[in-house]
Amino acid sequence: MKKDILIALNVSFITLLLTAGLYPLLVTGFSSLFFPHQVSGSLIKDKNGKVIGSELLSQKFSTPAYFFPRPAAKNKGYNGVSSGGSNLGPTSLALIQEIQERISHISKVNSAPIPLDLVTASASGFDPHISLEAALWQAPQVALQRNVSLERIVSLIESMKEPRYFYILGEPRVNVLMLNLTLDHYFGPPGRQP
């Protein structure tokens, strides 16, 4: 019996060493070697090395000269520490009221029908992308605020369009943070004449 306990302890120790030590080190090393940008969180930095954001997380943009992302599900401040979806179901009066408030708020931007992803939160609450339709819906407001032609904004959106995953899954989309940074790159920060 003592021998069986020693064997069990040895197997447990070796398994712990492999799964909690060696395997994570190998995966981290492999990832760092072949995917250095992704392993650090796909962080976007300015020319001084200051972190601006991540390609993988939505950020709040409240200035009308920028494209805005999908609504955050859990908190309105887009705090990455407390991400998560909502437990409200499609028949929930609270959810219906939230969506109606969002529609009321953003219908001032454009009188055209509002794309669904601009009034509904994602499951994670922090999707960095919006649909191509949502970006095009916001384009007139951004063009007006930046004093740039609508054609130039639409052309920029088209150039930033990401295809469907594996060309069959999902819909074409645009990364909001990358689009807004590109806006600043080409047209300068809001308020500056291009």
Short mmCIF file of N, CA and C in Angstrom, two decimals:
data_model
loop_
_atom_site.label_atom_id
_atom_site.label_comp_id
_atom_site.label_asym_id
_atom_site.label_seq_id
_atom_site.Cartn_x
_atom_site.Cartn_y
_atom_site.Cartn_z
N MET A 1 0.82 -1.19 0.00
CA MET A 1 0.00 0.00 0.00
C MET A 1 0.87 1.26 0.00
N LYS A 2 1.96 1.24 0.78
CA LYS A 2 2.87 2.36 0.83
C LYS A 2 3.46 2.60 -0.56
N LYS A 3 3.76 1.53 -1.26
CA LYS A 3 4.32 1.61 -2.61
C LYS A 3 3.32 2.27 -3.56
N ASP A 4 2.04 1.93 -3.43
CA ASP A 4 1.00 2.51 -4.28
C ASP A 4 0.85 4.01 -4.04
N ILE A 5 0.95 4.40 -2.78
CA ILE A 5 0.84 5.82 -2.45
C ILE A 5 2.02 6.59 -3.04
N LEU A 6 3.23 6.03 -2.94
CA LEU A 6 4.41 6.68 -3.51
C LEU A 6 4.29 6.80 -5.03
N ILE A 7 3.80 5.76 -5.68
CA ILE A 7 3.61 5.80 -7.14
C ILE A 7 2.59 6.89 -7.49
N ALA A 8 1.49 6.95 -6.75
CA ALA A 8 0.46 7.96 -7.00
C ALA A 8 1.01 9.37 -6.79
N LEU A 9 1.79 9.57 -5.74
CA LEU A 9 2.40 10.88 -5.50
C LEU A 9 3.38 11.26 -6.60
N ASN A 10 4.19 10.28 -7.03
CA ASN A 10 5.15 10.54 -8.12
C ASN A 10 4.43 10.91 -9.42
N VAL A 11 3.39 10.16 -9.75
CA VAL A 11 2.62 10.44 -10.97
C VAL A 11 1.96 11.82 -10.86
N SER A 12 1.42 12.12 -9.70
CA SER A 12 0.80 13.43 -9.49
C SER A 12 1.82 14.55 -9.64
N PHE A 13 3.00 14.38 -9.06
CA PHE A 13 4.05 15.39 -9.14
C PHE A 13 4.51 15.58 -10.59
N ILE A 14 4.74 14.48 -11.29
CA ILE A 14 5.19 14.56 -12.69
C ILE A 14 4.12 15.22 -13.56
N THR A 15 2.87 14.83 -13.34
CA THR A 15 1.76 15.43 -14.10
C THR A 15 1.66 16.93 -13.82
N LEU A 16 1.79 17.30 -12.56
CA LEU A 16 1.75 18.71 -12.18
C LEU A 16 2.90 19.47 -12.83
N LEU A 17 4.08 18.88 -12.81
CA LEU A 17 5.26 19.50 -13.41
C LEU A 17 5.05 19.71 -14.91
N LEU A 18 4.50 18.70 -15.58
CA LEU A 18 4.29 18.80 -17.03
C LEU A 18 3.18 19.80 -17.38
N THR A 19 2.04 19.69 -16.70
CA THR A 19 0.89 20.51 -17.09
C THR A 19 0.94 21.94 -16.53
N ALA A 20 1.54 22.14 -15.38
CA ALA A 20 1.58 23.47 -14.79
C ALA A 20 2.91 24.17 -15.00
N GLY A 21 3.91 23.45 -15.45
CA GLY A 21 5.22 24.05 -15.63
C GLY A 21 5.71 23.99 -17.06
N LEU A 22 6.00 22.80 -17.53
CA LEU A 22 6.62 22.64 -18.85
C LEU A 22 5.69 23.07 -19.99
N TYR A 23 4.46 22.60 -19.97
CA TYR A 23 3.52 22.93 -21.06
C TYR A 23 3.29 24.44 -21.18
N PRO A 24 2.97 25.16 -20.10
CA PRO A 24 2.79 26.62 -20.23
C PRO A 24 4.05 27.33 -20.72
N LEU A 25 5.22 26.88 -20.27
CA LEU A 25 6.47 27.50 -20.73
C LEU A 25 6.68 27.28 -22.22
N LEU A 26 6.40 26.06 -22.69
CA LEU A 26 6.54 25.76 -24.12
C LEU A 26 5.57 26.58 -24.96
N VAL A 27 4.32 26.65 -24.54
CA VAL A 27 3.32 27.40 -25.29
C VAL A 27 3.66 28.89 -25.30
N THR A 28 4.06 29.43 -24.16
CA THR A 28 4.43 30.84 -24.08
C THR A 28 5.66 31.12 -24.95
N GLY A 29 6.64 30.25 -24.89
CA GLY A 29 7.84 30.42 -25.71
C GLY A 29 7.53 30.35 -27.19
N PHE A 30 6.74 29.37 -27.59
CA PHE A 30 6.33 29.22 -28.98
C PHE A 30 5.56 30.45 -29.45
N SER A 31 4.62 30.89 -28.63
CA SER A 31 3.80 32.06 -28.98
C SER A 31 4.66 33.32 -29.09
N SER A 32 5.57 33.51 -28.15
CA SER A 32 6.44 34.69 -28.17
C SER A 32 7.34 34.70 -29.39
N LEU A 33 7.75 33.52 -29.81
CA LEU A 33 8.64 33.41 -30.96
C LEU A 33 7.91 33.68 -32.27
N PHE A 34 6.74 33.07 -32.43
CA PHE A 34 6.03 33.15 -33.70
C PHE A 34 4.92 34.21 -33.76
N PHE A 35 4.40 34.63 -32.62
CA PHE A 35 3.32 35.61 -32.57
C PHE A 35 3.58 36.68 -31.50
N PRO A 36 4.68 37.42 -31.60
CA PRO A 36 5.03 38.36 -30.53
C PRO A 36 3.99 39.47 -30.32
N HIS A 37 3.37 39.95 -31.38
CA HIS A 37 2.37 41.03 -31.24
C HIS A 37 1.13 40.52 -30.51
N GLN A 38 0.68 39.32 -30.87
CA GLN A 38 -0.54 38.77 -30.27
C GLN A 38 -0.33 38.35 -28.83
N VAL A 39 0.85 37.81 -28.51
CA VAL A 39 1.08 37.31 -27.15
C VAL A 39 1.08 38.44 -26.13
N SER A 40 1.36 39.65 -26.58
CA SER A 40 1.35 40.79 -25.66
C SER A 40 0.00 41.51 -25.64
N GLY A 41 -1.01 40.92 -26.26
CA GLY A 41 -2.35 41.51 -26.23
C GLY A 41 -2.70 42.34 -27.44
N SER A 42 -1.93 42.23 -28.52
CA SER A 42 -2.17 43.01 -29.74
C SER A 42 -2.29 44.50 -29.42
N LEU A 43 -1.36 44.96 -28.60
CA LEU A 43 -1.38 46.36 -28.16
C LEU A 43 -0.98 47.30 -29.29
N ILE A 44 -1.62 48.44 -29.32
CA ILE A 44 -1.30 49.48 -30.29
C ILE A 44 -0.62 50.60 -29.53
N LYS A 45 0.54 51.01 -30.03
CA LYS A 45 1.31 52.05 -29.35
C LYS A 45 1.49 53.25 -30.28
N ASP A 46 1.62 54.43 -29.67
CA ASP A 46 1.89 55.62 -30.47
C ASP A 46 3.39 55.68 -30.79
N LYS A 47 3.80 56.73 -31.47
CA LYS A 47 5.21 56.83 -31.88
C LYS A 47 6.17 56.94 -30.71
N ASN A 48 5.66 57.31 -29.52
CA ASN A 48 6.50 57.39 -28.32
C ASN A 48 6.49 56.11 -27.50
N GLY A 49 5.78 55.09 -27.98
CA GLY A 49 5.72 53.82 -27.27
C GLY A 49 4.63 53.72 -26.23
N LYS A 50 3.80 54.77 -26.11
CA LYS A 50 2.71 54.75 -25.14
C LYS A 50 1.56 53.90 -25.69
N VAL A 51 1.01 53.04 -24.85
CA VAL A 51 -0.08 52.16 -25.28
C VAL A 51 -1.35 52.98 -25.46
N ILE A 52 -1.94 52.85 -26.64
CA ILE A 52 -3.19 53.55 -26.97
C ILE A 52 -4.38 52.64 -26.70
N GLY A 53 -4.22 51.37 -27.01
CA GLY A 53 -5.31 50.41 -26.85
C GLY A 53 -4.90 49.06 -27.39
N SER A 54 -5.88 48.22 -27.60
CA SER A 54 -5.65 46.89 -28.14
C SER A 54 -6.55 46.68 -29.35
N GLU A 55 -6.04 45.97 -30.33
CA GLU A 55 -6.85 45.63 -31.50
C GLU A 55 -8.01 44.72 -31.12
N LEU A 56 -7.93 44.09 -29.95
CA LEU A 56 -8.89 43.07 -29.56
C LEU A 56 -10.00 43.58 -28.66
N LEU A 57 -9.89 44.82 -28.17
CA LEU A 57 -10.89 45.35 -27.24
C LEU A 57 -11.47 46.66 -27.74
N SER A 58 -12.75 46.81 -27.56
CA SER A 58 -13.43 48.04 -27.92
C SER A 58 -13.06 49.15 -26.95
N GLN A 59 -13.09 50.37 -27.44
CA GLN A 59 -12.86 51.54 -26.60
C GLN A 59 -13.99 52.53 -26.85
N LYS A 60 -14.26 53.33 -25.86
CA LYS A 60 -15.33 54.32 -26.01
C LYS A 60 -14.78 55.55 -26.73
N PHE A 61 -15.52 55.99 -27.74
CA PHE A 61 -15.22 57.23 -28.44
C PHE A 61 -16.48 58.08 -28.34
N SER A 62 -16.38 59.21 -27.67
CA SER A 62 -17.58 60.02 -27.45
C SER A 62 -17.62 61.26 -28.34
N THR A 63 -16.53 61.60 -28.99
CA THR A 63 -16.50 62.75 -29.87
C THR A 63 -17.15 62.38 -31.20
N PRO A 64 -18.06 63.20 -31.72
CA PRO A 64 -18.74 62.85 -32.97
C PRO A 64 -17.83 62.80 -34.19
N ALA A 65 -16.60 63.25 -34.07
CA ALA A 65 -15.66 63.17 -35.18
C ALA A 65 -15.02 61.79 -35.30
N TYR A 66 -15.37 60.90 -34.40
CA TYR A 66 -14.86 59.52 -34.43
C TYR A 66 -16.02 58.55 -34.61
N PHE A 67 -15.70 57.39 -35.15
CA PHE A 67 -16.67 56.31 -35.22
C PHE A 67 -16.84 55.74 -33.82
N PHE A 68 -18.03 55.34 -33.47
CA PHE A 68 -18.25 54.75 -32.15
C PHE A 68 -18.51 53.26 -32.28
N PRO A 69 -18.14 52.50 -31.25
CA PRO A 69 -18.27 51.04 -31.29
C PRO A 69 -19.66 50.57 -30.88
N ARG A 70 -19.81 49.27 -30.82
CA ARG A 70 -21.04 48.69 -30.28
C ARG A 70 -21.15 49.08 -28.81
N PRO A 71 -22.36 49.11 -28.29
CA PRO A 71 -22.51 49.43 -26.86
C PRO A 71 -21.86 48.36 -25.98
N ALA A 72 -21.34 48.78 -24.85
CA ALA A 72 -20.79 47.84 -23.87
C ALA A 72 -21.96 47.21 -23.12
N ALA A 73 -21.91 45.90 -22.94
CA ALA A 73 -23.02 45.19 -22.30
C ALA A 73 -23.07 45.41 -20.80
N LYS A 74 -21.92 45.30 -20.16
CA LYS A 74 -21.91 45.26 -18.70
C LYS A 74 -21.74 46.62 -18.06
N ASN A 75 -20.86 47.42 -18.61
CA ASN A 75 -20.65 48.74 -18.03
C ASN A 75 -20.55 49.76 -19.14
N LYS A 76 -20.94 50.94 -18.87
CA LYS A 76 -21.01 51.98 -19.90
C LYS A 76 -19.66 52.64 -20.15
N GLY A 77 -18.68 52.38 -19.30
CA GLY A 77 -17.40 53.04 -19.45
C GLY A 77 -16.37 52.24 -20.21
N TYR A 78 -16.72 51.08 -20.74
CA TYR A 78 -15.81 50.22 -21.48
C TYR A 78 -14.58 49.87 -20.64
N ASN A 79 -14.81 49.54 -19.39
CA ASN A 79 -13.74 49.15 -18.49
C ASN A 79 -13.41 47.68 -18.74
N GLY A 80 -12.21 47.42 -19.27
CA GLY A 80 -11.82 46.06 -19.62
C GLY A 80 -11.70 45.11 -18.45
N VAL A 81 -11.61 45.63 -17.25
CA VAL A 81 -11.49 44.77 -16.07
C VAL A 81 -12.79 44.02 -15.81
N SER A 82 -13.90 44.65 -16.08
CA SER A 82 -15.18 43.99 -15.80
C SER A 82 -15.99 43.81 -17.08
N SER A 83 -15.47 42.99 -17.97
CA SER A 83 -16.19 42.75 -19.21
C SER A 83 -17.21 41.64 -18.99
N GLY A 84 -18.07 41.49 -19.93
CA GLY A 84 -19.05 40.42 -19.86
C GLY A 84 -20.33 40.82 -20.53
N GLY A 85 -21.14 39.82 -20.80
CA GLY A 85 -22.42 40.05 -21.45
C GLY A 85 -23.49 40.38 -20.44
N SER A 86 -24.69 40.43 -20.94
CA SER A 86 -25.84 40.72 -20.11
C SER A 86 -26.68 39.46 -19.97
N ASN A 87 -27.41 39.35 -18.89
CA ASN A 87 -28.30 38.21 -18.71
C ASN A 87 -29.71 38.52 -19.18
N LEU A 88 -29.89 39.65 -19.83
CA LEU A 88 -31.22 40.03 -20.28
C LEU A 88 -31.58 39.27 -21.56
N GLY A 89 -32.75 38.65 -21.56
CA GLY A 89 -33.21 37.89 -22.72
C GLY A 89 -33.97 38.76 -23.70
N PRO A 90 -34.28 38.22 -24.88
CA PRO A 90 -34.95 39.02 -25.91
C PRO A 90 -36.34 39.52 -25.54
N THR A 91 -36.97 38.89 -24.55
CA THR A 91 -38.30 39.36 -24.12
C THR A 91 -38.23 40.24 -22.88
N SER A 92 -37.02 40.51 -22.40
CA SER A 92 -36.84 41.32 -21.20
C SER A 92 -37.23 42.77 -21.45
N LEU A 93 -38.08 43.29 -20.61
CA LEU A 93 -38.48 44.70 -20.74
C LEU A 93 -37.30 45.64 -20.52
N ALA A 94 -36.39 45.24 -19.64
CA ALA A 94 -35.20 46.07 -19.38
C ALA A 94 -34.33 46.15 -20.64
N LEU A 95 -34.17 45.03 -21.34
CA LEU A 95 -33.37 45.02 -22.57
C LEU A 95 -34.05 45.87 -23.65
N ILE A 96 -35.35 45.71 -23.78
CA ILE A 96 -36.09 46.48 -24.78
C ILE A 96 -35.96 47.98 -24.49
N GLN A 97 -36.04 48.35 -23.22
CA GLN A 97 -35.90 49.76 -22.83
C GLN A 97 -34.49 50.26 -23.13
N GLU A 98 -33.46 49.44 -22.84
CA GLU A 98 -32.07 49.83 -23.14
C GLU A 98 -31.91 50.10 -24.63
N ILE A 99 -32.43 49.19 -25.45
CA ILE A 99 -32.29 49.33 -26.90
C ILE A 99 -33.04 50.57 -27.39
N GLN A 100 -34.22 50.81 -26.86
CA GLN A 100 -34.98 52.00 -27.25
C GLN A 100 -34.24 53.28 -26.87
N GLU A 101 -33.58 53.28 -25.71
CA GLU A 101 -32.79 54.45 -25.30
C GLU A 101 -31.60 54.65 -26.25
N ARG A 102 -30.96 53.55 -26.63
CA ARG A 102 -29.83 53.66 -27.56
C ARG A 102 -30.30 54.19 -28.91
N ILE A 103 -31.44 53.68 -29.39
CA ILE A 103 -31.98 54.15 -30.67
C ILE A 103 -32.29 55.64 -30.58
N SER A 104 -32.92 56.05 -29.50
CA SER A 104 -33.26 57.46 -29.32
C SER A 104 -32.01 58.33 -29.30
N HIS A 105 -30.96 57.84 -28.67
CA HIS A 105 -29.72 58.61 -28.55
C HIS A 105 -29.00 58.73 -29.89
N ILE A 106 -28.84 57.63 -30.62
CA ILE A 106 -28.02 57.70 -31.84
C ILE A 106 -28.82 58.03 -33.09
N SER A 107 -30.13 58.05 -33.02
CA SER A 107 -30.91 58.42 -34.20
C SER A 107 -30.69 59.89 -34.57
N LYS A 108 -30.11 60.66 -33.65
CA LYS A 108 -29.79 62.06 -33.93
C LYS A 108 -28.61 62.17 -34.91
N VAL A 109 -27.81 61.11 -35.00
CA VAL A 109 -26.63 61.11 -35.86
C VAL A 109 -27.03 60.99 -37.32
N ASN A 110 -28.01 60.14 -37.61
CA ASN A 110 -28.38 59.83 -38.99
C ASN A 110 -29.84 59.36 -38.97
N SER A 111 -30.63 59.83 -39.93
CA SER A 111 -32.04 59.46 -39.95
C SER A 111 -32.29 58.14 -40.67
N ALA A 112 -31.27 57.56 -41.29
CA ALA A 112 -31.42 56.27 -41.97
C ALA A 112 -31.63 55.16 -40.94
N PRO A 113 -32.18 54.02 -41.36
CA PRO A 113 -32.36 52.90 -40.42
C PRO A 113 -31.02 52.54 -39.75
N ILE A 114 -31.06 52.31 -38.46
CA ILE A 114 -29.85 52.06 -37.67
C ILE A 114 -29.46 50.59 -37.77
N PRO A 115 -28.19 50.31 -38.11
CA PRO A 115 -27.73 48.92 -38.12
C PRO A 115 -27.85 48.30 -36.72
N LEU A 116 -28.22 47.05 -36.68
CA LEU A 116 -28.51 46.36 -35.43
C LEU A 116 -27.34 46.38 -34.45
N ASP A 117 -26.12 46.24 -34.96
CA ASP A 117 -24.98 46.15 -34.04
C ASP A 117 -24.66 47.47 -33.34
N LEU A 118 -25.26 48.56 -33.74
CA LEU A 118 -25.03 49.83 -33.05
C LEU A 118 -25.95 50.03 -31.85
N VAL A 119 -26.97 49.18 -31.72
CA VAL A 119 -27.88 49.31 -30.58
C VAL A 119 -27.91 48.06 -29.71
N THR A 120 -27.24 46.99 -30.14
CA THR A 120 -27.20 45.77 -29.33
C THR A 120 -25.77 45.49 -28.91
N ALA A 121 -25.60 45.09 -27.68
CA ALA A 121 -24.26 44.76 -27.16
C ALA A 121 -23.90 43.34 -27.56
N SER A 122 -22.62 43.07 -27.65
CA SER A 122 -22.16 41.73 -27.98
C SER A 122 -22.13 40.87 -26.72
N ALA A 123 -21.89 39.59 -26.91
CA ALA A 123 -21.83 38.68 -25.76
C ALA A 123 -20.68 39.04 -24.83
N SER A 124 -19.54 39.44 -25.39
CA SER A 124 -18.40 39.79 -24.55
C SER A 124 -18.53 41.21 -24.01
N GLY A 125 -19.25 42.03 -24.73
CA GLY A 125 -19.39 43.43 -24.32
C GLY A 125 -18.27 44.32 -24.83
N PHE A 126 -17.26 43.74 -25.48
CA PHE A 126 -16.11 44.53 -25.92
C PHE A 126 -15.64 44.20 -27.32
N ASP A 127 -16.54 43.88 -28.22
CA ASP A 127 -16.12 43.59 -29.59
C ASP A 127 -15.45 44.81 -30.19
N PRO A 128 -14.26 44.63 -30.77
CA PRO A 128 -13.57 45.79 -31.35
C PRO A 128 -14.11 46.18 -32.72
N HIS A 129 -14.94 45.33 -33.30
CA HIS A 129 -15.42 45.56 -34.66
C HIS A 129 -16.88 46.00 -34.69
N ILE A 130 -17.21 46.71 -35.76
CA ILE A 130 -18.60 46.97 -36.12
C ILE A 130 -18.77 46.49 -37.55
N SER A 131 -20.00 46.28 -37.94
CA SER A 131 -20.26 45.84 -39.31
C SER A 131 -19.90 46.96 -40.29
N LEU A 132 -19.69 46.57 -41.52
CA LEU A 132 -19.42 47.55 -42.56
C LEU A 132 -20.60 48.52 -42.68
N GLU A 133 -21.82 47.99 -42.54
CA GLU A 133 -23.01 48.83 -42.60
C GLU A 133 -23.02 49.87 -41.47
N ALA A 134 -22.60 49.46 -40.28
CA ALA A 134 -22.57 50.39 -39.14
C ALA A 134 -21.54 51.50 -39.37
N ALA A 135 -20.40 51.15 -39.96
CA ALA A 135 -19.39 52.18 -40.25
C ALA A 135 -19.90 53.14 -41.32
N LEU A 136 -20.52 52.60 -42.37
CA LEU A 136 -21.04 53.45 -43.44
C LEU A 136 -22.19 54.33 -42.93
N TRP A 137 -22.96 53.82 -41.98
CA TRP A 137 -24.05 54.60 -41.39
C TRP A 137 -23.51 55.82 -40.64
N GLN A 138 -22.35 55.66 -40.00
CA GLN A 138 -21.75 56.75 -39.23
C GLN A 138 -20.93 57.71 -40.09
N ALA A 139 -20.61 57.30 -41.32
CA ALA A 139 -19.71 58.08 -42.18
C ALA A 139 -20.16 59.52 -42.41
N PRO A 140 -21.43 59.81 -42.69
CA PRO A 140 -21.81 61.22 -42.91
C PRO A 140 -21.51 62.13 -41.71
N GLN A 141 -21.76 61.63 -40.51
CA GLN A 141 -21.49 62.42 -39.30
C GLN A 141 -20.00 62.69 -39.14
N VAL A 142 -19.18 61.66 -39.35
CA VAL A 142 -17.73 61.81 -39.22
C VAL A 142 -17.20 62.77 -40.28
N ALA A 143 -17.69 62.63 -41.52
CA ALA A 143 -17.26 63.52 -42.60
C ALA A 143 -17.61 64.97 -42.28
N LEU A 144 -18.82 65.19 -41.79
CA LEU A 144 -19.26 66.54 -41.43
C LEU A 144 -18.42 67.13 -40.31
N GLN A 145 -18.18 66.35 -39.26
CA GLN A 145 -17.42 66.83 -38.10
C GLN A 145 -15.96 67.12 -38.45
N ARG A 146 -15.43 66.37 -39.41
CA ARG A 146 -14.02 66.55 -39.77
C ARG A 146 -13.84 67.45 -40.99
N ASN A 147 -14.95 67.91 -41.56
CA ASN A 147 -14.90 68.76 -42.74
C ASN A 147 -14.14 68.07 -43.88
N VAL A 148 -14.49 66.81 -44.11
CA VAL A 148 -13.88 65.99 -45.15
C VAL A 148 -15.02 65.46 -46.01
N SER A 149 -14.76 65.23 -47.28
CA SER A 149 -15.83 64.73 -48.15
C SER A 149 -16.26 63.33 -47.72
N LEU A 150 -17.53 63.05 -47.90
CA LEU A 150 -18.08 61.73 -47.57
C LEU A 150 -17.39 60.64 -48.38
N GLU A 151 -17.05 60.93 -49.62
CA GLU A 151 -16.40 59.94 -50.48
C GLU A 151 -15.05 59.51 -49.90
N ARG A 152 -14.31 60.45 -49.33
CA ARG A 152 -13.01 60.11 -48.74
C ARG A 152 -13.18 59.24 -47.50
N ILE A 153 -14.20 59.52 -46.69
CA ILE A 153 -14.46 58.71 -45.50
C ILE A 153 -14.90 57.31 -45.91
N VAL A 154 -15.80 57.22 -46.90
CA VAL A 154 -16.26 55.90 -47.37
C VAL A 154 -15.10 55.11 -47.95
N SER A 155 -14.23 55.78 -48.70
CA SER A 155 -13.06 55.11 -49.27
C SER A 155 -12.15 54.58 -48.16
N LEU A 156 -11.98 55.36 -47.11
CA LEU A 156 -11.17 54.93 -45.96
C LEU A 156 -11.80 53.71 -45.29
N ILE A 157 -13.11 53.73 -45.10
CA ILE A 157 -13.81 52.58 -44.50
C ILE A 157 -13.59 51.34 -45.35
N GLU A 158 -13.75 51.48 -46.66
CA GLU A 158 -13.58 50.34 -47.56
C GLU A 158 -12.15 49.79 -47.48
N SER A 159 -11.18 50.67 -47.33
CA SER A 159 -9.79 50.21 -47.25
C SER A 159 -9.49 49.50 -45.93
N MET A 160 -10.27 49.81 -44.90
CA MET A 160 -10.06 49.20 -43.58
C MET A 160 -10.92 47.95 -43.36
N LYS A 161 -11.74 47.61 -44.33
CA LYS A 161 -12.67 46.49 -44.21
C LYS A 161 -11.91 45.17 -44.06
N GLU A 162 -12.33 44.38 -43.08
CA GLU A 162 -11.77 43.05 -42.88
C GLU A 162 -12.78 42.04 -43.42
N PRO A 163 -12.31 41.01 -44.14
CA PRO A 163 -13.25 40.06 -44.74
C PRO A 163 -13.86 39.12 -43.70
N ARG A 164 -14.78 38.30 -44.15
CA ARG A 164 -15.36 37.27 -43.30
C ARG A 164 -14.25 36.33 -42.85
N TYR A 165 -14.41 35.71 -41.68
CA TYR A 165 -13.44 34.72 -41.23
C TYR A 165 -13.46 33.55 -42.21
N PHE A 166 -12.30 33.17 -42.69
CA PHE A 166 -12.16 32.09 -43.66
C PHE A 166 -13.05 32.33 -44.89
N TYR A 167 -13.42 33.56 -45.12
CA TYR A 167 -14.24 34.00 -46.25
C TYR A 167 -15.64 33.43 -46.27
N ILE A 168 -16.09 32.78 -45.18
CA ILE A 168 -17.46 32.26 -45.13
C ILE A 168 -18.17 32.57 -43.82
N LEU A 169 -17.43 32.79 -42.74
CA LEU A 169 -18.05 32.98 -41.43
C LEU A 169 -18.18 34.46 -41.08
N GLY A 170 -19.33 34.85 -40.57
CA GLY A 170 -19.54 36.22 -40.15
C GLY A 170 -19.78 37.15 -41.31
N GLU A 171 -19.62 38.42 -41.04
CA GLU A 171 -19.84 39.47 -42.03
C GLU A 171 -18.59 40.34 -42.13
N PRO A 172 -18.41 41.03 -43.26
CA PRO A 172 -17.30 41.99 -43.34
C PRO A 172 -17.43 43.00 -42.20
N ARG A 173 -16.30 43.41 -41.66
CA ARG A 173 -16.32 44.24 -40.46
C ARG A 173 -15.17 45.25 -40.49
N VAL A 174 -15.24 46.19 -39.56
CA VAL A 174 -14.22 47.23 -39.45
C VAL A 174 -13.83 47.34 -37.98
N ASN A 175 -12.52 47.38 -37.72
CA ASN A 175 -12.03 47.58 -36.36
C ASN A 175 -12.12 49.07 -36.05
N VAL A 176 -12.92 49.42 -35.06
CA VAL A 176 -13.22 50.83 -34.76
C VAL A 176 -11.97 51.60 -34.33
N LEU A 177 -11.18 51.03 -33.45
CA LEU A 177 -9.98 51.73 -32.98
C LEU A 177 -9.01 51.98 -34.14
N MET A 178 -8.79 50.95 -34.96
CA MET A 178 -7.88 51.10 -36.09
C MET A 178 -8.41 52.14 -37.09
N LEU A 179 -9.72 52.13 -37.31
CA LEU A 179 -10.33 53.10 -38.22
C LEU A 179 -10.15 54.52 -37.69
N ASN A 180 -10.38 54.73 -36.40
CA ASN A 180 -10.24 56.06 -35.82
C ASN A 180 -8.78 56.53 -35.82
N LEU A 181 -7.86 55.62 -35.57
CA LEU A 181 -6.44 56.00 -35.63
C LEU A 181 -6.04 56.36 -37.06
N THR A 182 -6.58 55.63 -38.02
CA THR A 182 -6.29 55.93 -39.43
C THR A 182 -6.91 57.28 -39.83
N LEU A 183 -8.08 57.57 -39.30
CA LEU A 183 -8.69 58.90 -39.53
C LEU A 183 -7.75 60.01 -39.07
N ASP A 184 -7.23 59.86 -37.86
CA ASP A 184 -6.30 60.87 -37.33
C ASP A 184 -5.02 60.94 -38.16
N HIS A 185 -4.57 59.80 -38.64
CA HIS A 185 -3.34 59.77 -39.44
C HIS A 185 -3.52 60.56 -40.74
N TYR A 186 -4.63 60.32 -41.43
CA TYR A 186 -4.84 60.97 -42.72
C TYR A 186 -5.39 62.39 -42.62
N PHE A 187 -6.25 62.64 -41.67
CA PHE A 187 -6.94 63.93 -41.61
C PHE A 187 -6.60 64.76 -40.39
N GLY A 188 -5.73 64.25 -39.53
CA GLY A 188 -5.37 64.96 -38.32
C GLY A 188 -6.43 64.81 -37.26
N PRO A 189 -6.12 65.20 -36.03
CA PRO A 189 -7.12 65.11 -34.97
C PRO A 189 -8.32 66.01 -35.26
N PRO A 190 -9.46 65.73 -34.65
CA PRO A 190 -10.66 66.54 -34.91
C PRO A 190 -10.41 68.01 -34.65
N GLY A 191 -11.00 68.84 -35.50
CA GLY A 191 -10.85 70.28 -35.33
C GLY A 191 -9.75 70.88 -36.19
N ARG A 192 -8.82 70.04 -36.64
CA ARG A 192 -7.74 70.53 -37.49
C ARG A 192 -8.18 70.44 -38.95
N GLN A 193 -7.93 71.45 -39.73
CA GLN A 193 -8.31 71.47 -41.13
C GLN A 193 -7.37 70.55 -41.91
N PRO A 194 -7.92 69.60 -42.71
CA PRO A 194 -7.04 68.71 -43.49
C PRO A 194 -6.32 69.43 -44.60
#
